[in-house]
mmCIF file with all atom_site columns, C-alpha atoms in Angstrom:
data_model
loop_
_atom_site.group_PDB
_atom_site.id
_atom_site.type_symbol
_atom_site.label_atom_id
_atom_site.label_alt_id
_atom_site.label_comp_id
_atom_site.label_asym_id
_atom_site.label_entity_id
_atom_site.label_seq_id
_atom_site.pdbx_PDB_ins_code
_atom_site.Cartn_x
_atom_site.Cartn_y
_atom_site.Cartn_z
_atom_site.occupancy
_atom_site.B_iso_or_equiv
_atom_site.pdbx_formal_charge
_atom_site.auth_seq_id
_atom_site.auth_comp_id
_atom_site.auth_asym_id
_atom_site.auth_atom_id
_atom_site.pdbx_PDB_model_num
ATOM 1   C CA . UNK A 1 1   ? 319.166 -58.345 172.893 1.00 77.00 ? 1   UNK A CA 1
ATOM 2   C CA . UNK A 1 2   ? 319.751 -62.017 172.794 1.00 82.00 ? 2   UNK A CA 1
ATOM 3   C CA . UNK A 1 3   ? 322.128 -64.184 171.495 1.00 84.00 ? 3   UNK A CA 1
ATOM 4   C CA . UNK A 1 4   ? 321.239 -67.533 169.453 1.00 85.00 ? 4   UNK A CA 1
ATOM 5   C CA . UNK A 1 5   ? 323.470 -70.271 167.433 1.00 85.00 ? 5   UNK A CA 1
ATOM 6   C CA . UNK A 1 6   ? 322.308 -69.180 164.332 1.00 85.00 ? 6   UNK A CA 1
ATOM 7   C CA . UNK A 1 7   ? 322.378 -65.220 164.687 1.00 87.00 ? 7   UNK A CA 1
ATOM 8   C CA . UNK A 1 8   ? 321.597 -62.198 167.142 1.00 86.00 ? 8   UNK A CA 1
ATOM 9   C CA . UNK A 1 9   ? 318.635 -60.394 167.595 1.00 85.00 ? 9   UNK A CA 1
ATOM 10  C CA . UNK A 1 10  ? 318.473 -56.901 168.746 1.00 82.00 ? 10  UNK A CA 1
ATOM 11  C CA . UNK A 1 11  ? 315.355 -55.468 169.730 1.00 73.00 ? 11  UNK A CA 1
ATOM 12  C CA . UNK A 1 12  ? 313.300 -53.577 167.018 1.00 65.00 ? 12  UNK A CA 1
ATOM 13  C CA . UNK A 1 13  ? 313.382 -49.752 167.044 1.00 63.00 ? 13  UNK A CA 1
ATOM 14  C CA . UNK A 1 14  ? 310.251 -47.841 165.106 1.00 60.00 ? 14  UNK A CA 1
ATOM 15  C CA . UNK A 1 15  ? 312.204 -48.031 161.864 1.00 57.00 ? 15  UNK A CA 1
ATOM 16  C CA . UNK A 1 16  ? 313.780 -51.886 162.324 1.00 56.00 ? 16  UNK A CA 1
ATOM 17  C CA . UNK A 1 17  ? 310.214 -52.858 162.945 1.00 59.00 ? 17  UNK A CA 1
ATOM 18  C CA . UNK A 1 18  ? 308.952 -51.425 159.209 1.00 61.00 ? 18  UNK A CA 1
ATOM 19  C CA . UNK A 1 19  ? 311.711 -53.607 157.555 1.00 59.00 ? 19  UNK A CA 1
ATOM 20  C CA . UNK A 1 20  ? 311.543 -57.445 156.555 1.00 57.00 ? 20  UNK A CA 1
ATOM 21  C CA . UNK A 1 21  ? 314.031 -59.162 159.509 1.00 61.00 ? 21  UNK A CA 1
ATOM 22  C CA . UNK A 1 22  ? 312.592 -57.492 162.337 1.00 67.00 ? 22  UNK A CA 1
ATOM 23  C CA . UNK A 1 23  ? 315.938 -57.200 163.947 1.00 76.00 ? 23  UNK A CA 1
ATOM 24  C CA . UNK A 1 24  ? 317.280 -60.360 163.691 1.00 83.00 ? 24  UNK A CA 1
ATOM 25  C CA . UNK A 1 25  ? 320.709 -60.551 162.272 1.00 87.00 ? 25  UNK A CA 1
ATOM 26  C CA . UNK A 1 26  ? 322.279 -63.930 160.642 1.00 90.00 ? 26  UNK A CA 1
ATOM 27  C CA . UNK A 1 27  ? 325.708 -64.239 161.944 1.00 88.00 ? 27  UNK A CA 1
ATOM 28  C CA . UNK A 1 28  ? 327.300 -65.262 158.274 1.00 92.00 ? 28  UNK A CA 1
ATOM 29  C CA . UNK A 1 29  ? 325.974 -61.368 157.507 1.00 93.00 ? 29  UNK A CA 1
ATOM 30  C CA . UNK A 1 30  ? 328.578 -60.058 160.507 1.00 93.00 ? 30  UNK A CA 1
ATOM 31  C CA . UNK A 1 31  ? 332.307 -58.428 159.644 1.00 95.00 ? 31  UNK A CA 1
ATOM 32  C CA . UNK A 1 32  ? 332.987 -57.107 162.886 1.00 95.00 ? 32  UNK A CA 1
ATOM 33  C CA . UNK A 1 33  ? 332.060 -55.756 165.675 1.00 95.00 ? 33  UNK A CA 1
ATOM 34  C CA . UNK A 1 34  ? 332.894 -52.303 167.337 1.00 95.00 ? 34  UNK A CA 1
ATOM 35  C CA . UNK A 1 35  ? 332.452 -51.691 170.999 1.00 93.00 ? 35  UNK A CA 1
ATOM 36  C CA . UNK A 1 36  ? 331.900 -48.109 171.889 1.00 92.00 ? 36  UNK A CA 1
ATOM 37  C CA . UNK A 1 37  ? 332.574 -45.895 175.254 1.00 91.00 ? 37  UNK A CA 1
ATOM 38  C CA . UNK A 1 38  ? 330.588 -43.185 176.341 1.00 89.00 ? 38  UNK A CA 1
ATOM 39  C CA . UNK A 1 39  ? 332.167 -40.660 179.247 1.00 90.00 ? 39  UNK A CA 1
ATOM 40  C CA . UNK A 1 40  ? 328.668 -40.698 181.372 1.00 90.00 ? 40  UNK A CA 1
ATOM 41  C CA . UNK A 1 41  ? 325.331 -42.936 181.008 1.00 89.00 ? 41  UNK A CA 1
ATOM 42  C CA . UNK A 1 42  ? 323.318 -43.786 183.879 1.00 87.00 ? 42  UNK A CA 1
ATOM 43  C CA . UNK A 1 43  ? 320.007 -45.590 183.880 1.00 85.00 ? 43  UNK A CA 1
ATOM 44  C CA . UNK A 1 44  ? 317.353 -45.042 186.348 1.00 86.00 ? 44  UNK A CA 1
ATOM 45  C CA . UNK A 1 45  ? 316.412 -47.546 188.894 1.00 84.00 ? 45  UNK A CA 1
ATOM 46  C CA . UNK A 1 46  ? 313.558 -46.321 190.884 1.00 83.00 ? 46  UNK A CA 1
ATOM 47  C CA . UNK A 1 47  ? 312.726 -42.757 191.550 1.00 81.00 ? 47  UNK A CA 1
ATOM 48  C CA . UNK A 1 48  ? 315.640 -41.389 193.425 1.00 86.00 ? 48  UNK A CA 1
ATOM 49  C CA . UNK A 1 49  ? 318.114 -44.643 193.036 1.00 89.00 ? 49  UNK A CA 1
ATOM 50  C CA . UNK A 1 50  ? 320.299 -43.774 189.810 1.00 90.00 ? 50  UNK A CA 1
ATOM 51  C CA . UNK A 1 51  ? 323.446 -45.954 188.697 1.00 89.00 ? 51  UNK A CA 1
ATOM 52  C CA . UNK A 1 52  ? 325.651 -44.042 186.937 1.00 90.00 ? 52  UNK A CA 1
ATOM 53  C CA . UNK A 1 53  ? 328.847 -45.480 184.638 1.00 89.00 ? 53  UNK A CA 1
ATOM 54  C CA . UNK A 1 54  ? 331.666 -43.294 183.361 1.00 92.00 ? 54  UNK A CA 1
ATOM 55  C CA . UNK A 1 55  ? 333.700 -44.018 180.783 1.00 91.00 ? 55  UNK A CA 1
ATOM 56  C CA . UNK A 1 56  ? 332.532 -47.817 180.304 1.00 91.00 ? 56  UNK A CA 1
ATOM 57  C CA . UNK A 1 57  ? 331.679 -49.731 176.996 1.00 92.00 ? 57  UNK A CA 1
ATOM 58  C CA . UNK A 1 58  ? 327.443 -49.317 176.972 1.00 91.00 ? 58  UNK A CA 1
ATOM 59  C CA . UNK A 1 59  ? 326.922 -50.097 173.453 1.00 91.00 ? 59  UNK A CA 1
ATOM 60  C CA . UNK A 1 60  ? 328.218 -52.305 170.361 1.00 91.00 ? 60  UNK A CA 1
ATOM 61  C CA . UNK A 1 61  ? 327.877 -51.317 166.353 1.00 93.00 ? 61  UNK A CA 1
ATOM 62  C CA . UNK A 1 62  ? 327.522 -54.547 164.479 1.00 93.00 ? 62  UNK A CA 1
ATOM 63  C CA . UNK A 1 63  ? 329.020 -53.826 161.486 1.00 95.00 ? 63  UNK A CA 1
ATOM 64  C CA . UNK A 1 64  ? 327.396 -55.775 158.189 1.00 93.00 ? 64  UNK A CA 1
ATOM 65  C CA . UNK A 1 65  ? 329.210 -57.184 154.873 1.00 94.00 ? 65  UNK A CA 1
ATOM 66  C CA . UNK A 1 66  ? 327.175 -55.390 152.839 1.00 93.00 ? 66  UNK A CA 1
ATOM 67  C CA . UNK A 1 67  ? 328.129 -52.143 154.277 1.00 93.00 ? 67  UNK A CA 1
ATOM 68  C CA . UNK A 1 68  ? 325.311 -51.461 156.917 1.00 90.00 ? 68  UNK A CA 1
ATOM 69  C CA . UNK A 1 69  ? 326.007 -51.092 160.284 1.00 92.00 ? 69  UNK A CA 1
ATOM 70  C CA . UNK A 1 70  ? 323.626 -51.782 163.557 1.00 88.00 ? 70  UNK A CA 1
ATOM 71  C CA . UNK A 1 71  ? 323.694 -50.211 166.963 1.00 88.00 ? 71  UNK A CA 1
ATOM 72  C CA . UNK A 1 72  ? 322.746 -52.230 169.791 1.00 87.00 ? 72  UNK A CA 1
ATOM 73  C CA . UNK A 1 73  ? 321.678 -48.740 171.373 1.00 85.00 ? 73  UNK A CA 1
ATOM 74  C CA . UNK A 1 74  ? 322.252 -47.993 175.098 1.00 87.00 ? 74  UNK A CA 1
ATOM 75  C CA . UNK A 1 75  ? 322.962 -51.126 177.421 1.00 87.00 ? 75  UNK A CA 1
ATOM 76  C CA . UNK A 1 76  ? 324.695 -51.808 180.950 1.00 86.00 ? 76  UNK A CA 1
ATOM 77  C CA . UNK A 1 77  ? 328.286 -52.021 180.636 1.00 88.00 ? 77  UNK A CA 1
ATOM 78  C CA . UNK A 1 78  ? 328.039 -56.151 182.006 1.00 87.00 ? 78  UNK A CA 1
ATOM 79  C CA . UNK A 1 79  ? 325.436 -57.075 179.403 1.00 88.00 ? 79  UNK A CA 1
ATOM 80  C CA . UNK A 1 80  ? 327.692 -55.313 176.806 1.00 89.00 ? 80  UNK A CA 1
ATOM 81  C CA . UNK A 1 81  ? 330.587 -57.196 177.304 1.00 89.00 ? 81  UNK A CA 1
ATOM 82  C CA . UNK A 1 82  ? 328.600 -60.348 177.892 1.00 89.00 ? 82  UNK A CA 1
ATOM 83  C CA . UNK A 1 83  ? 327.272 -60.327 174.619 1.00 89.00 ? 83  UNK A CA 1
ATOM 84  C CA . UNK A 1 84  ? 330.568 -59.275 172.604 1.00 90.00 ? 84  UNK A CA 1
ATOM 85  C CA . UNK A 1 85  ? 332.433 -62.153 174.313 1.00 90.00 ? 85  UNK A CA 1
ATOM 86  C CA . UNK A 1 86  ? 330.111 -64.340 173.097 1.00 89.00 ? 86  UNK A CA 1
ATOM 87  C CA . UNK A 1 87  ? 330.476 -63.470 169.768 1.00 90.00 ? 87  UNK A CA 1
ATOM 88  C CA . UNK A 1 88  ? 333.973 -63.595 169.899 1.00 91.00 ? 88  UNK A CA 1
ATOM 89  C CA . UNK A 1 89  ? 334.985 -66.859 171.413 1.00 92.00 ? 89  UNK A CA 1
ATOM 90  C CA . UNK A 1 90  ? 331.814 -68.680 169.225 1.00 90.00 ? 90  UNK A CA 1
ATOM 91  C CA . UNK A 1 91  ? 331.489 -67.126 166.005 1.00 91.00 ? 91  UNK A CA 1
ATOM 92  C CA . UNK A 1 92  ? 335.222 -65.637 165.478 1.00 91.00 ? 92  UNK A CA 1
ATOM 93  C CA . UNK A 1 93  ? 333.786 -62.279 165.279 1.00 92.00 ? 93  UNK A CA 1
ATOM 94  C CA . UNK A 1 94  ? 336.756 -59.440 165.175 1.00 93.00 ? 94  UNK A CA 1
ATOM 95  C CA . UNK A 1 95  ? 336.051 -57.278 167.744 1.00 92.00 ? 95  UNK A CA 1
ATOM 96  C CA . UNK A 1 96  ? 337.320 -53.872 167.675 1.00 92.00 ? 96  UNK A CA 1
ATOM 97  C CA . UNK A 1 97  ? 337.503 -51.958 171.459 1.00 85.00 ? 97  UNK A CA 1
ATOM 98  C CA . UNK A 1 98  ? 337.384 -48.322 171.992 1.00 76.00 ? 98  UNK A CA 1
ATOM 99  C CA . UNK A 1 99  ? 339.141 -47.824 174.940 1.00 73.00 ? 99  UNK A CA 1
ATOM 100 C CA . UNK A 1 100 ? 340.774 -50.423 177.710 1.00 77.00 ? 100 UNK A CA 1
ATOM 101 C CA . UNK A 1 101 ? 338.733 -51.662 180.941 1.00 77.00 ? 101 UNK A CA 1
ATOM 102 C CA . UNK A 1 102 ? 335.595 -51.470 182.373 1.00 81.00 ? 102 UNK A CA 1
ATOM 103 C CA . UNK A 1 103 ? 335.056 -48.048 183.319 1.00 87.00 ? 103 UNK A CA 1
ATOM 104 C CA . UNK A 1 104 ? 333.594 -46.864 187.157 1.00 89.00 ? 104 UNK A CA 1
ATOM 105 C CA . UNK A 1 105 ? 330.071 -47.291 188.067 1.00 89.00 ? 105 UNK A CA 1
ATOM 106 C CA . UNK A 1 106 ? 328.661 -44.787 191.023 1.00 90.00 ? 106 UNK A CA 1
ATOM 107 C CA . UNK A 1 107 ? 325.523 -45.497 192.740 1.00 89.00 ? 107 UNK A CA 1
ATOM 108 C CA . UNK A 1 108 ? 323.316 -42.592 193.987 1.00 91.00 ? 108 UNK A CA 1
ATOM 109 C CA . UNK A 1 109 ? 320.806 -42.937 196.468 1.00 89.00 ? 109 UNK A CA 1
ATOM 110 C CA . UNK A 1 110 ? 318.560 -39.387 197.422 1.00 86.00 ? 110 UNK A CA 1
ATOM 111 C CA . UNK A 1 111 ? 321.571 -37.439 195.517 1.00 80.00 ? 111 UNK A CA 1
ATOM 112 C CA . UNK A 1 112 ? 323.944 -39.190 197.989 1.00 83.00 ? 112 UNK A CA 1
ATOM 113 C CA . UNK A 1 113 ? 326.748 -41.202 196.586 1.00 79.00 ? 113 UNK A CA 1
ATOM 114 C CA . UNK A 1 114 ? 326.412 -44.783 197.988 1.00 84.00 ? 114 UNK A CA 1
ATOM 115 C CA . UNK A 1 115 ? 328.898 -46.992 196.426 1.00 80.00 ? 115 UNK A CA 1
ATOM 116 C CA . UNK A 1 116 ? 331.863 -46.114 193.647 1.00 79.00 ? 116 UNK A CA 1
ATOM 117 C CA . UNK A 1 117 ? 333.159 -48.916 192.079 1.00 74.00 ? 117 UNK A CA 1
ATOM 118 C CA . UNK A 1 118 ? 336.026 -49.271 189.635 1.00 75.00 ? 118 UNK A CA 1
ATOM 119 C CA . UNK A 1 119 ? 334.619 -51.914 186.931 1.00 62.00 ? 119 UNK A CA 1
#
């Protein structure tokens, strides 16, 4: 995902890469933005080295004039929130947030909980 002056650009799934745009969205195209929670997503670092977030913002729906609406799809919570502060403070985007703070992030190491971190 990446940010530019002119727009954002998500990263083309199998059916975003059939269309025209290729995943780049204009930013005069954007109403608002919705930033979603899910209770548990955790994203695999090596083979036995898992981080694991509960209850943290991991993805954004960009939600079009026309009607449409465009999931960012799974992302780290930091990256997330990153992003939709960008669009906020330079574009004016509304934002719309499911949910207040950052969540907890747990780090497991061999099935052993290393670190547990309130985000």
């Amino acid at each position: 995902m990446r940010i530019y002056e002119d727009g954002l650009s998500i990263p083309p799934t199998y059916l975003r890469t059939l269309s025209m745009n290729g995943g780049f969205i204009p930013r005069e195209r954007i109403e608002r933005i919705t930033v979603r929670r899910w209770k548990k997503f955790f994203i695999r670092m090596q083979e036995y080295d898992v981080y694991i977030w509960y209850d943290a913002p991991v993805e954004f729906v960009v939600h079009l004039k026309n009607g449409r609406r465009i999931r960012s799809g799974p992302r780290p919570p930091e990256s997330i929130k990153q992003a939709v502060d960008i669009m906020h403070e330079r574009w004016n985007v509304p934002v719309v947030h499911k949910g207040s703070g950052n969540g907890r992030r747990k780090r497991v190491v061999d099935r052993k909980r290393v670190e547990l971190i309130d985000l």
